Short mmCIF file of C-alpha atoms (C1' of nucleotides) in Angstrom, two decimals:
data_model
loop_
_atom_site.label_atom_id
_atom_site.label_comp_id
_atom_site.label_asym_id
_atom_site.label_seq_id
_atom_site.Cartn_x
_atom_site.Cartn_y
_atom_site.Cartn_z
CA UNK I 15 14.65 -20.30 -15.83
CA UNK I 16 18.00 -22.06 -15.64
CA UNK I 17 19.73 -19.53 -13.48
CA UNK I 18 18.32 -19.42 -9.97
CA UNK I 19 19.29 -16.18 -8.35
CA UNK I 20 19.22 -16.66 -4.61
CA UNK I 21 16.02 -15.32 -3.13
CA UNK I 22 16.65 -12.80 -0.38
CA UNK I 23 16.24 -14.05 3.17
CA UNK I 24 13.55 -11.49 3.91
CA UNK I 25 11.53 -12.73 0.95
CA UNK I 26 11.82 -16.37 2.00
CA UNK I 27 10.61 -15.40 5.45
CA UNK I 28 7.84 -13.27 3.95
CA UNK I 29 6.68 -16.10 1.72
CA UNK I 30 6.77 -18.64 4.53
CA UNK I 31 4.77 -16.49 6.93
CA UNK I 32 2.32 -15.47 4.22
CA UNK I 33 1.85 -19.12 3.32
CA UNK I 34 1.26 -20.08 6.93
CA UNK I 35 -1.38 -17.38 7.25
CA UNK I 36 -3.01 -18.34 3.96
CA UNK I 37 -3.20 -22.04 4.83
CA UNK I 38 -4.59 -21.37 8.29
CA UNK I 39 -1.54 -22.34 10.35
CA UNK I 40 -1.79 -18.85 11.82
CA UNK I 41 -5.34 -17.69 12.20
CA UNK I 42 -6.89 -14.29 12.63
CA UNK I 43 -5.95 -12.85 16.00
CA UNK I 44 -2.93 -15.10 16.49
CA UNK I 45 0.35 -13.61 17.59
CA UNK I 46 3.29 -14.28 15.30
CA UNK I 47 6.62 -15.28 16.87
CA UNK I 48 8.49 -12.23 18.09
CA UNK I 49 11.10 -10.60 15.90
CA UNK I 50 13.89 -12.05 18.00
CA UNK I 51 12.40 -15.53 17.77
CA UNK I 52 12.22 -15.22 14.00
CA UNK I 53 15.83 -14.08 13.99
CA UNK I 54 16.88 -17.29 15.69
CA UNK I 55 14.61 -19.43 13.50
CA UNK I 56 16.05 -18.03 10.30
CA UNK I 57 19.56 -17.28 11.58
CA UNK I 58 19.32 -13.64 10.66
CA UNK I 59 19.01 -10.23 12.26
CA UNK I 60 16.15 -7.94 13.18
CA UNK I 61 16.36 -5.49 10.26
CA UNK I 62 15.96 -8.42 7.89
CA UNK I 63 13.08 -9.89 9.84
CA UNK I 64 11.47 -6.47 10.07
CA UNK I 65 11.65 -6.07 6.30
CA UNK I 66 9.59 -9.22 5.88
CA UNK I 67 7.10 -8.14 8.56
CA UNK I 68 6.80 -4.68 7.01
CA UNK I 69 5.69 -6.17 3.72
CA UNK I 70 3.19 -8.43 5.46
CA UNK I 71 1.82 -5.41 7.28
CA UNK I 72 1.67 -3.41 4.06
CA UNK I 73 -0.46 -6.13 2.48
CA UNK I 74 -2.71 -6.22 5.53
CA UNK I 75 -1.73 -9.72 6.63
CA UNK I 76 -0.65 -8.56 10.06
CA UNK I 77 -1.02 -5.55 12.30
CA UNK I 78 1.99 -4.66 14.42
CA UNK I 79 1.63 -3.39 17.94
CA UNK I 80 4.43 -1.61 19.69
CA UNK I 81 5.45 -3.56 22.76
CA UNK I 82 3.12 -6.41 22.01
CA UNK I 83 3.80 -8.17 18.75
CA UNK I 84 2.49 -8.85 15.28
CA UNK I 85 -1.13 -9.94 15.20
CA UNK I 86 -2.54 -11.83 12.23
CA UNK I 87 -5.45 -10.05 10.64
CA UNK I 88 -7.86 -11.11 7.94
CA UNK I 89 -5.91 -12.09 4.84
CA UNK I 90 -6.91 -9.41 2.42
CA UNK I 91 -6.77 -8.96 -1.29
CA UNK I 92 -4.26 -6.21 -0.82
CA UNK I 93 -3.11 -4.08 -3.69
CA UNK I 94 -6.67 -3.07 -4.45
CA UNK I 95 -7.36 -6.17 -6.45
CA UNK I 96 -11.05 -6.45 -6.05
CA UNK I 97 -13.06 -9.25 -4.69
CA UNK I 98 -16.76 -9.93 -4.89
CA UNK I 99 -18.64 -10.14 -1.65
CA UNK I 100 -22.20 -11.14 -1.12
CA UNK I 101 -24.39 -8.50 0.42
CA UNK I 102 -24.97 -10.60 3.49
CA UNK I 103 -22.00 -12.90 3.86
CA UNK I 104 -18.70 -13.68 2.25
CA UNK I 105 -18.73 -15.74 -0.91
CA UNK I 106 -16.69 -18.90 -0.58
CA UNK I 107 -14.68 -20.29 -3.42
CA UNK I 108 -17.16 -23.07 -3.97
CA UNK I 109 -19.86 -20.54 -4.76
CA UNK I 110 -17.76 -18.78 -7.33
CA UNK I 111 -17.59 -20.33 -10.78
CA UNK I 112 -15.67 -18.99 -13.72
CA UNK I 113 -16.63 -19.58 -17.33
CA UNK I 114 -14.03 -18.70 -19.93
CA UNK I 115 -15.85 -17.16 -22.90
CA UNK I 116 -12.76 -16.43 -24.98
CA UNK I 117 -9.79 -18.67 -24.28
CA UNK I 118 -6.45 -17.01 -23.87
CA UNK I 119 -5.15 -16.23 -27.35
CA UNK I 120 -2.56 -14.06 -29.00
CA UNK I 121 -4.07 -11.04 -30.69
CA UNK I 122 -3.18 -7.53 -31.72
CA UNK I 123 -3.94 -4.65 -29.42
CA UNK I 124 -7.34 -3.15 -30.25
CA UNK I 125 -7.09 0.01 -32.34
CA UNK I 126 -9.16 1.93 -29.84
CA UNK I 127 -7.32 0.64 -26.79
CA UNK I 128 -7.95 3.16 -24.01
CA UNK I 129 -4.45 3.10 -22.56
CA UNK I 130 -1.20 4.37 -23.98
CA UNK I 131 1.14 1.60 -25.05
CA UNK I 132 4.90 1.67 -25.25
CA UNK I 133 6.69 0.65 -28.42
CA UNK I 134 7.86 -2.51 -26.65
CA UNK I 135 4.29 -3.43 -25.74
CA UNK I 136 3.03 -2.82 -29.25
CA UNK I 137 5.77 -4.98 -30.65
CA UNK I 138 5.13 -7.79 -28.18
CA UNK I 139 1.42 -7.95 -28.87
CA UNK I 140 -1.06 -9.12 -26.31
CA UNK I 141 -2.91 -12.10 -24.93
CA UNK I 142 -6.65 -11.67 -24.66
CA UNK I 143 -9.20 -13.57 -22.67
CA UNK I 144 -12.70 -12.93 -21.48
CA UNK I 145 -14.41 -14.53 -18.53
CA UNK I 146 -17.81 -14.54 -16.93
CA UNK I 147 -18.01 -15.09 -13.19
CA UNK I 148 -20.98 -16.66 -11.50
CA UNK I 149 -21.74 -16.21 -7.83
CA UNK I 150 -24.11 -18.90 -6.59
CA UNK I 151 -25.07 -19.55 -10.18
CA UNK I 152 -25.83 -15.92 -10.92
CA UNK I 153 -23.82 -14.29 -13.72
CA UNK I 154 -22.31 -11.36 -11.88
CA UNK I 155 -19.09 -10.17 -13.39
CA UNK I 156 -17.88 -10.02 -16.97
CA UNK I 157 -14.19 -9.36 -17.40
CA UNK I 158 -11.98 -8.80 -20.42
CA UNK I 159 -8.26 -9.07 -19.84
CA UNK I 160 -5.34 -7.96 -21.97
CA UNK I 161 -1.87 -9.14 -20.99
CA UNK I 162 1.29 -7.90 -22.64
CA UNK I 163 2.81 -10.99 -24.28
CA UNK I 164 6.29 -10.66 -22.89
CA UNK I 165 8.20 -13.56 -21.36
CA UNK I 166 5.11 -15.76 -20.98
CA UNK I 167 5.94 -18.96 -22.90
CA UNK I 168 3.03 -21.35 -23.44
CA UNK I 169 0.80 -19.18 -21.30
CA UNK I 170 -2.24 -19.96 -23.43
CA UNK I 171 -2.14 -23.55 -22.15
CA UNK I 172 -3.22 -22.73 -18.62
CA UNK I 173 -6.73 -23.54 -17.52
CA UNK I 174 -8.10 -20.37 -16.03
CA UNK I 175 -11.50 -21.77 -15.12
CA UNK I 176 -10.24 -23.48 -12.02
CA UNK I 177 -7.25 -21.32 -11.19
CA UNK I 178 -6.96 -17.62 -10.64
CA UNK I 179 -5.17 -15.61 -13.28
CA UNK I 180 -2.92 -13.91 -10.77
CA UNK I 181 -2.04 -17.14 -9.01
CA UNK I 182 -1.15 -18.70 -12.34
CA UNK I 183 0.98 -15.76 -13.39
CA UNK I 184 2.78 -15.86 -10.08
CA UNK I 185 3.24 -19.59 -9.80
CA UNK I 186 4.39 -20.40 -13.31
CA UNK I 187 5.88 -17.15 -14.54
CA UNK I 188 6.99 -15.44 -11.33
CA UNK I 189 4.92 -12.40 -12.17
CA UNK I 190 3.87 -10.25 -9.23
CA UNK I 191 1.42 -7.39 -9.33
CA UNK I 192 3.15 -4.28 -8.05
CA UNK I 193 0.96 -1.25 -8.49
CA UNK I 194 -1.94 -0.14 -10.55
CA UNK I 195 -4.78 2.18 -11.17
CA UNK I 196 -8.49 1.74 -11.52
CA UNK I 197 -11.24 3.91 -12.87
CA UNK I 198 -14.83 3.36 -11.85
CA UNK I 199 -18.14 4.30 -13.39
CA UNK I 200 -21.78 3.47 -12.87
CA UNK I 201 -23.28 2.92 -16.31
CA UNK I 202 -26.53 1.72 -17.77
CA UNK I 203 -26.36 -1.82 -19.13
CA UNK I 204 -26.27 -1.91 -22.92
CA UNK I 205 -27.58 -4.82 -24.98
CA UNK I 206 -24.36 -6.85 -24.88
CA UNK I 207 -23.78 -6.48 -21.16
CA UNK I 208 -27.41 -7.05 -20.24
CA UNK I 209 -27.32 -10.33 -22.18
CA UNK I 210 -24.14 -11.47 -20.47
CA UNK I 211 -25.27 -10.59 -16.97
CA UNK I 212 -28.94 -11.48 -17.47
CA UNK I 213 -30.25 -8.08 -16.48
CA UNK I 214 -32.62 -5.73 -18.21
CA UNK I 215 -31.01 -3.14 -20.51
CA UNK I 216 -30.65 0.17 -18.69
CA UNK I 217 -29.99 -1.39 -15.29
CA UNK I 218 -27.16 0.26 -13.34
CA UNK I 219 -23.94 -1.67 -13.84
CA UNK I 220 -20.55 -1.12 -12.26
CA UNK I 221 -17.89 -0.57 -14.89
CA UNK I 222 -14.18 -0.54 -14.22
CA UNK I 223 -11.03 -0.11 -16.21
CA UNK I 224 -7.86 -1.26 -14.51
CA UNK I 225 -4.20 -1.30 -15.39
CA UNK I 226 -1.72 -3.23 -13.32
CA UNK I 227 2.05 -3.03 -13.40
CA UNK I 228 4.13 -6.05 -12.48
CA UNK I 229 7.64 -6.83 -11.35
CA UNK I 230 8.53 -7.24 -15.03
CA UNK I 231 8.62 -3.87 -16.73
CA UNK I 232 6.49 -3.67 -19.86
CA UNK I 233 4.43 -6.62 -18.68
CA UNK I 234 1.30 -4.65 -17.92
CA UNK I 235 -2.10 -6.22 -17.42
CA UNK I 236 -5.30 -4.46 -18.39
CA UNK I 237 -8.71 -5.49 -17.30
CA UNK I 238 -12.11 -4.11 -18.24
CA UNK I 239 -15.02 -5.34 -16.24
CA UNK I 240 -18.76 -5.04 -15.82
CA UNK I 241 -20.39 -6.10 -12.60
CA UNK I 242 -24.02 -6.55 -11.60
CA UNK I 243 -24.17 -5.19 -8.06
CA UNK I 244 -27.81 -5.95 -7.39
CA UNK I 245 -27.20 -9.04 -5.27
CA UNK I 246 -23.52 -8.71 -4.55
CA UNK I 247 -21.09 -5.84 -4.26
CA UNK I 248 -17.47 -5.24 -4.92
CA UNK I 249 -15.19 -4.80 -1.98
CA UNK I 250 -11.59 -3.95 -1.55
CA UNK I 251 -9.20 -3.21 1.24
CA UNK I 252 -6.38 -0.71 1.42
CA UNK Z 23 5.75 20.96 9.54
CA UNK Z 24 5.84 21.32 13.30
CA UNK Z 25 8.95 19.68 14.63
CA UNK Z 26 8.68 18.19 18.04
CA UNK Z 27 11.78 16.68 19.59
CA UNK Z 28 10.02 13.34 19.45
CA UNK Z 29 9.42 13.30 15.69
CA UNK Z 30 11.60 10.56 14.20
CA UNK Z 31 14.18 11.65 11.64
CA UNK Z 32 12.73 9.39 8.97
CA UNK Z 33 9.33 11.01 9.40
CA UNK Z 34 10.73 14.53 9.16
CA UNK Z 35 12.49 13.52 5.95
CA UNK Z 36 9.34 11.82 4.69
CA UNK Z 37 7.21 14.89 5.39
CA UNK Z 38 9.73 17.25 3.80
CA UNK Z 39 10.03 15.22 0.61
CA UNK Z 40 6.29 14.64 0.43
CA UNK Z 41 5.72 18.37 0.87
CA UNK Z 42 8.23 19.20 -1.86
CA UNK Z 43 6.47 16.82 -4.22
CA UNK Z 44 3.03 18.15 -3.31
CA UNK Z 45 4.03 21.80 -3.79
CA UNK Z 46 5.71 21.12 -7.11
CA UNK Z 47 9.33 21.58 -6.05
CA UNK Z 48 9.88 18.09 -7.39
CA UNK Z 49 7.78 17.36 -10.43
CA UNK Z 50 6.72 14.16 -12.08
CA UNK Z 51 9.72 12.44 -13.63
CA UNK Z 52 12.28 14.26 -11.50
CA UNK Z 53 15.03 12.33 -9.80
CA UNK Z 54 15.23 12.75 -6.05
CA UNK Z 55 18.67 13.24 -4.46
CA UNK Z 56 20.42 9.93 -4.01
CA UNK Z 57 20.19 8.12 -0.70
CA UNK Z 58 23.74 9.10 0.16
CA UNK Z 59 23.06 12.75 -0.63
CA UNK Z 60 20.02 12.68 1.64
CA UNK Z 61 22.18 11.09 4.34
CA UNK Z 62 24.52 14.08 4.21
CA UNK Z 63 21.67 16.59 4.02
CA UNK Z 64 20.00 15.20 7.10
CA UNK Z 65 23.10 13.97 8.91
CA UNK Z 66 21.81 10.44 9.12
CA UNK Z 67 22.43 7.03 7.66
CA UNK Z 68 21.03 5.04 4.75
CA UNK Z 69 18.66 2.75 6.66
CA UNK Z 70 16.94 5.83 8.06
CA UNK Z 71 16.76 7.52 4.66
CA UNK Z 72 15.49 4.31 3.11
CA UNK Z 73 12.69 4.09 5.66
CA UNK Z 74 11.43 7.50 4.53
CA UNK Z 75 11.78 6.58 0.86
CA UNK Z 76 9.99 3.26 1.43
CA UNK Z 77 6.95 5.06 2.78
CA UNK Z 78 6.97 7.51 -0.11
CA UNK Z 79 7.12 4.57 -2.51
CA UNK Z 80 4.34 2.79 -0.65
CA UNK Z 81 2.09 5.81 -1.09
CA UNK Z 82 2.98 6.05 -4.77
CA UNK Z 83 4.87 9.33 -4.52
CA UNK Z 84 8.03 7.85 -5.99
CA UNK Z 85 9.14 4.79 -7.89
CA UNK Z 86 12.54 3.43 -7.00
CA UNK Z 87 14.83 2.02 -9.65
CA UNK Z 88 17.75 -0.19 -8.75
CA UNK Z 89 20.96 1.45 -9.87
CA UNK Z 90 19.23 4.58 -11.01
CA UNK Z 91 17.43 6.43 -8.26
CA UNK Z 92 14.05 7.46 -6.96
CA UNK Z 93 11.82 8.99 -9.59
CA UNK Z 94 8.91 11.21 -8.65
CA UNK Z 95 5.62 9.92 -9.95
CA UNK Z 96 2.21 11.49 -9.98
CA UNK Z 97 1.29 12.49 -6.45
CA UNK Z 98 -1.44 10.04 -5.66
CA UNK Z 99 -4.14 9.79 -3.09
CA UNK Z 100 -2.54 6.65 -1.79
CA UNK Z 101 -4.28 4.25 0.53
CA UNK Z 102 -7.15 3.88 -1.88
CA UNK Z 103 -8.68 7.19 -0.87
CA UNK Z 104 -10.54 8.04 -3.99
CA UNK Z 105 -10.18 11.05 -6.14
CA UNK Z 106 -12.41 12.36 -8.87
CA UNK Z 107 -10.94 12.64 -12.32
CA UNK Z 108 -12.45 14.16 -15.39
CA UNK Z 109 -13.03 11.83 -18.27
CA UNK Z 110 -10.59 13.72 -20.44
CA UNK Z 111 -8.15 15.46 -18.16
CA UNK Z 112 -7.30 15.75 -14.51
CA UNK Z 113 -9.42 18.07 -12.43
CA UNK Z 114 -7.35 20.76 -10.76
CA UNK Z 115 -8.11 21.96 -7.27
CA UNK Z 116 -9.55 25.21 -8.57
CA UNK Z 117 -12.26 23.33 -10.42
CA UNK Z 118 -13.34 21.43 -7.35
CA UNK Z 119 -15.66 23.22 -4.94
CA UNK Z 120 -17.05 21.80 -1.76
CA UNK Z 121 -20.33 22.84 -0.23
CA UNK Z 122 -21.01 21.76 3.32
CA UNK Z 123 -24.67 20.81 3.59
CA UNK Z 124 -24.60 19.72 7.21
CA UNK Z 125 -21.89 21.33 9.32
CA UNK Z 126 -19.86 19.08 11.54
CA UNK Z 127 -21.97 18.38 14.62
CA UNK Z 128 -22.12 15.92 17.47
CA UNK Z 129 -24.86 13.33 17.05
CA UNK Z 130 -25.74 9.84 18.07
CA UNK Z 131 -24.88 6.97 15.82
CA UNK Z 132 -27.80 6.17 13.53
CA UNK Z 133 -29.84 3.22 14.71
CA UNK Z 134 -29.45 1.47 11.37
CA UNK Z 135 -25.73 2.18 11.07
CA UNK Z 136 -24.37 -0.42 8.64
CA UNK Z 137 -21.14 -1.09 10.50
CA UNK Z 138 -20.53 -2.80 13.81
CA UNK Z 139 -19.49 -0.43 16.56
CA UNK Z 140 -17.44 -1.15 19.63
CA UNK Z 141 -18.69 -0.21 23.05
CA UNK Z 142 -16.08 2.56 23.18
CA UNK Z 143 -17.31 3.99 19.90
CA UNK Z 144 -20.92 3.91 21.00
CA UNK Z 145 -20.04 5.65 24.20
CA UNK Z 146 -17.97 8.34 22.46
CA UNK Z 147 -20.70 9.20 19.98
CA UNK Z 148 -19.96 10.60 16.57
CA UNK Z 149 -19.46 13.73 14.53
CA UNK Z 150 -21.53 13.95 11.39
CA UNK Z 151 -21.16 16.11 8.34
CA UNK Z 152 -22.41 15.98 4.79
CA UNK Z 153 -20.83 17.63 1.79
CA UNK Z 154 -21.61 18.10 -1.86
CA UNK Z 155 -18.70 18.38 -4.27
CA UNK Z 156 -18.89 20.29 -7.51
CA UNK Z 157 -16.54 19.69 -10.40
CA UNK Z 158 -16.51 22.65 -12.77
CA UNK Z 159 -19.79 23.76 -11.25
CA UNK Z 160 -21.45 20.38 -11.73
CA UNK Z 161 -22.72 18.66 -8.57
CA UNK Z 162 -20.88 15.37 -8.79
CA UNK Z 163 -20.35 13.76 -5.42
CA UNK Z 164 -22.45 13.69 -2.29
CA UNK Z 165 -20.73 12.44 0.81
CA UNK Z 166 -21.87 11.73 4.34
CA UNK Z 167 -19.15 11.29 6.93
CA UNK Z 168 -19.29 9.85 10.43
CA UNK Z 169 -16.26 10.33 12.65
CA UNK Z 170 -15.88 8.69 16.04
CA UNK Z 171 -15.74 11.58 18.51
CA UNK Z 172 -12.63 10.54 20.37
CA UNK Z 173 -9.78 12.92 21.19
CA UNK Z 174 -10.96 15.59 18.73
CA UNK Z 175 -11.43 18.76 20.84
CA UNK Z 176 -13.16 21.65 19.09
CA UNK Z 177 -13.19 19.72 15.83
CA UNK Z 178 -16.54 21.20 14.81
CA UNK Z 179 -14.87 24.59 14.45
CA UNK Z 180 -12.86 23.69 11.37
CA UNK Z 181 -13.95 25.03 8.01
CA UNK Z 182 -14.13 22.03 5.75
CA UNK Z 183 -15.20 23.92 2.64
CA UNK Z 184 -11.71 25.11 1.88
CA UNK Z 185 -9.66 22.40 3.51
CA UNK Z 186 -9.70 18.68 3.06
CA UNK Z 187 -11.06 16.62 5.92
CA UNK Z 188 -8.04 14.36 6.00
CA UNK Z 189 -5.57 17.24 5.91
CA UNK Z 190 -7.40 18.90 8.80
CA UNK Z 191 -7.46 15.71 10.84
CA UNK Z 192 -3.76 15.22 10.24
CA UNK Z 193 -2.63 18.79 10.78
CA UNK Z 194 -4.56 19.66 13.91
CA UNK Z 195 -5.20 16.31 15.52
CA UNK Z 196 -2.31 14.18 14.26
CA UNK Z 197 -4.71 11.62 12.89
CA UNK Z 198 -3.41 9.48 10.06
CA UNK Z 199 -5.44 7.10 7.93
CA UNK Z 200 -3.94 3.66 8.22
CA UNK Z 201 -6.10 1.09 6.51
CA UNK Z 202 -9.64 0.68 5.40
CA UNK Z 203 -12.23 -1.05 3.34
CA UNK Z 204 -14.63 0.07 0.68
CA UNK Z 205 -17.72 -1.47 -0.84
CA UNK Z 206 -18.97 -0.39 -4.23
CA UNK Z 207 -22.31 -0.61 -5.97
CA UNK Z 208 -23.93 0.80 -9.06
CA UNK Z 209 -27.43 1.90 -8.08
CA UNK Z 210 -30.30 3.78 -9.65
CA UNK Z 211 -30.67 7.33 -8.37
CA UNK Z 212 -33.58 7.73 -5.97
CA UNK Z 213 -35.44 10.99 -5.47
CA UNK Z 214 -33.10 12.42 -2.82
CA UNK Z 215 -29.91 11.62 -4.67
CA UNK Z 216 -31.25 12.73 -8.03
CA UNK Z 217 -32.12 16.11 -6.49
CA UNK Z 218 -28.70 16.52 -4.93
CA UNK Z 219 -26.78 15.55 -8.03
CA UNK Z 220 -29.19 17.11 -10.53
CA UNK Z 221 -29.80 13.93 -12.48
CA UNK Z 222 -32.96 12.18 -13.49
CA UNK Z 223 -34.27 9.57 -11.07
CA UNK Z 224 -33.21 6.12 -12.17
CA UNK Z 225 -29.86 7.23 -13.61
CA UNK Z 226 -26.95 4.96 -12.72
CA UNK Z 227 -25.07 6.32 -9.71
CA UNK Z 228 -21.91 5.05 -8.08
CA UNK Z 229 -22.48 4.26 -4.43
CA UNK Z 230 -19.76 3.50 -1.92
CA UNK Z 231 -19.51 2.69 1.73
CA UNK Z 232 -16.09 3.13 3.26
CA UNK Z 233 -14.59 2.60 6.68
CA UNK Z 234 -11.15 3.88 7.54
CA UNK Z 235 -8.99 3.03 10.51
CA UNK Z 236 -6.51 5.56 11.87
CA UNK Z 237 -3.40 5.63 14.02
CA UNK Z 238 -5.70 6.15 17.00
CA UNK Z 239 -7.56 2.97 17.80
CA UNK Z 240 -11.32 3.39 18.06
CA UNK Z 241 -11.11 6.57 15.97
CA UNK Z 242 -12.71 5.11 12.87
CA UNK Z 243 -14.07 7.20 10.03
CA UNK Z 244 -17.05 6.11 7.95
CA UNK Z 245 -18.06 7.65 4.69
CA UNK Z 246 -21.04 6.96 2.47
CA UNK Z 247 -21.01 8.53 -0.93
CA UNK Z 248 -22.96 8.86 -4.16
CA UNK Z 249 -21.22 9.93 -7.33
CA UNK Z 250 -22.52 10.92 -10.73
CA UNK Z 251 -20.07 9.32 -13.16
CA UNK Z 252 -21.59 10.64 -16.35
CA UNK Z 253 -19.04 13.40 -16.91
CA UNK Z 254 -16.33 12.38 -14.49
CA UNK Z 255 -15.17 9.12 -13.02
CA UNK Z 256 -13.64 7.93 -9.82
CA UNK Z 257 -10.06 6.83 -9.89
CA UNK Z 258 -7.73 5.30 -7.40
CA UNK Z 259 -4.25 3.97 -7.28
CA UNK Z 260 -2.87 1.01 -5.41
"C1'" DC C 25 -4.50 -8.87 49.72
"C1'" DA C 26 -3.81 -5.12 46.73
"C1'" DA C 27 -1.29 -1.53 44.78
"C1'" DA C 28 3.11 0.16 43.39
"C1'" DA C 29 7.54 -0.80 41.51
"C1'" DA C 30 10.78 -3.44 39.00
"C1'" DA C 31 12.06 -6.68 35.65
"C1'" DT C 32 11.46 -8.33 31.19
"C1'" DC C 33 9.09 -9.11 27.42
"C1'" DT C 34 7.79 -6.77 22.91
"C1'" DT C 35 8.42 -3.41 18.74
"C1'" DG C 36 10.36 1.38 17.22
"C1'" DT C 37 14.24 4.17 15.92
"C1'" DA C 38 18.92 4.74 14.78
"C1'" DT C 39 24.05 4.17 13.75
"C1'" DA C 40 27.85 2.10 11.21
"C1'" DT C 41 29.31 -0.90 7.97
"C1'" DA C 42 29.84 -4.22 4.03
"C1'" DC C 43 29.20 -6.20 -0.27
"C1'" DA C 44 26.04 -7.27 -4.35
"C1'" DA C 45 23.94 -5.80 -8.45
"C1'" DG C 46 21.72 -2.65 -11.83
"C1'" DA C 47 22.59 1.70 -14.68
"C1'" DA C 48 25.18 5.27 -16.71
"C1'" DC C 49 29.20 7.09 -18.57
"C1'" DA C 50 33.98 7.72 -20.11
"C1'" DC C 51 37.43 5.85 -22.69
"C1'" DA C 52 40.29 2.75 -25.16
"C1'" DA C 53 40.46 -0.83 -28.71
"C1'" DA C 54 38.79 -2.78 -32.99
"C1'" DT L 27 32.42 4.95 -35.89
"C1'" DT L 28 31.35 1.26 -33.16
"C1'" DT L 29 32.10 -1.94 -29.63
"C1'" DG L 30 33.48 -3.48 -25.50
"C1'" DT L 31 35.10 -2.73 -20.87
"C1'" DG L 32 36.08 -0.84 -16.81
"C1'" DT L 33 34.88 2.92 -13.40
"C1'" DT L 34 31.66 4.96 -10.71
"C1'" DC L 35 27.41 6.22 -9.84
"C1'" DT L 36 22.95 4.31 -8.00
"C1'" DT L 37 19.80 1.15 -5.02
"C1'" DG L 38 19.28 -3.79 -2.85
"C1'" DT L 39 20.41 -6.96 0.82
"C1'" DA L 40 22.47 -8.01 5.09
"C1'" DT L 41 24.98 -8.00 9.70
"C1'" DA L 42 25.78 -6.28 14.33
"C1'" DT L 43 24.61 -3.29 17.72
"C1'" DA L 44 22.39 0.18 20.84
"C1'" DC L 45 18.93 2.45 23.21
"C1'" DA L 46 13.94 4.14 23.53
"C1'" DA L 47 9.34 3.11 24.56
"C1'" DG L 48 4.99 0.43 24.90
"C1'" DA L 49 2.96 -3.92 27.10
"C1'" DT L 50 3.08 -7.57 30.21
"C1'" DT L 51 4.57 -10.16 34.02
"C1'" DT L 52 6.84 -10.65 38.31
"C1'" DT L 53 8.30 -8.95 42.52
"C1'" DT L 54 8.24 -5.95 46.23
"C1'" DT L 55 6.00 -3.10 49.39
"C1'" DG L 56 2.30 -0.89 51.98
#
DNA sequence: CAAAAAATCTTGTATATACAAGAACACAAA
DNA sequence: TTTGTGTTCTTGTATATACAAGATTTTTTG
């Protein structure tokens, strides 16, 4: 990216505040500076500040109270992107390991791909990877991901064992998840899945198919996952 | 839509457009009137119109395209409120019947209620109802709902077989769902659930626990559901 | 001292305006 | 015909301002 289009003020403010909440500078329950204070800090006006705060509220980072202020709430995996939670307590990052079974590689779209593809997507081809997630050493979630191979130079080089796919897409390719859809089933584990997740065949397994649109049209991400919900469950916020 | 002198312009516009999308006046793919046209129609200005359009976009009713306009998309059960979809085609309203097993009634909170309750909630007590949903005659979803009994006079009178719970809450009590959380498991059907959903015990069943906050603090809605995903699946948008 | 009232914080709603930038279309030039 | 190239739609970003209304604090009053 040679050309650097100026990022809007509201987005700079949004990113800064979001970062300060993520890194713990503002903690849950804290009151953000008032809109007028933020205006002075960023030399801008209330509508602009409010646009940033609206997006933070939409993602669940803050809750706004009329006459009081904006209160930081639990940072959530907004957008319906799912997280795994232990049945008793939250699972910290250190207890979550990722093993890449199939490294990111260029392939053709499967013939029986369950989503409709545009001509542009077909032409671009896709990147495929599969990962197995362990929670406290227990294989819990198997995920296959298909990413439309558009405008993602050298993407196969990234190490996705240590870093999150979405963080990587955002950080190095400025890809943001915008909207999506997910379908959910409870299925009986077949031979392949029961091997991967170390459960007996026939055990109830959570199965999901997800498609996610991004800020780049045609760059759509598909993810098919199987999750053992015996010890842990899947949780999302909206 | 009941218009009170205190209803903000942007909300009137939002409700009108949402209604026109819901009732099919605007169909999927249609282009809404431009922001300037809406300004003239409602004798207001662009920031106000844009506030209404932003909310419609946030709920997935429209997608906005820079330089082009606002395009109507599939009306979605935004906010992660789940809908049931057939595995081949969408399930129309006429194919979805609701049978109320336990009519809305005032009770005490269960002793083993899986969510933390505030003192105010405990004191207010709760309304309980349970419903079984049939898709094309097939019992598919069993749902138990607990509603904090705050500011809901004569709520037990409503007929929830024909009308949606959320529509009723909104229409008669001005309650809007704001944010929430859902936990998902795949479980084996026990005796009770297998009877309700007419499946063999042990069959994989989708189980969810959901809590939903509303525009009235302390009025929190809890819902516990079991879904047979053999023929149909659960789908949500984000 | 305690309760009521006022002042002053906060966010919510709204107007009016301006320019930037993407998309679509008409039209002239090659 | 095809290819640019403006013109004119559209939405995106931003400023400046005003008043309403909820929440909190300070001041006044009984």
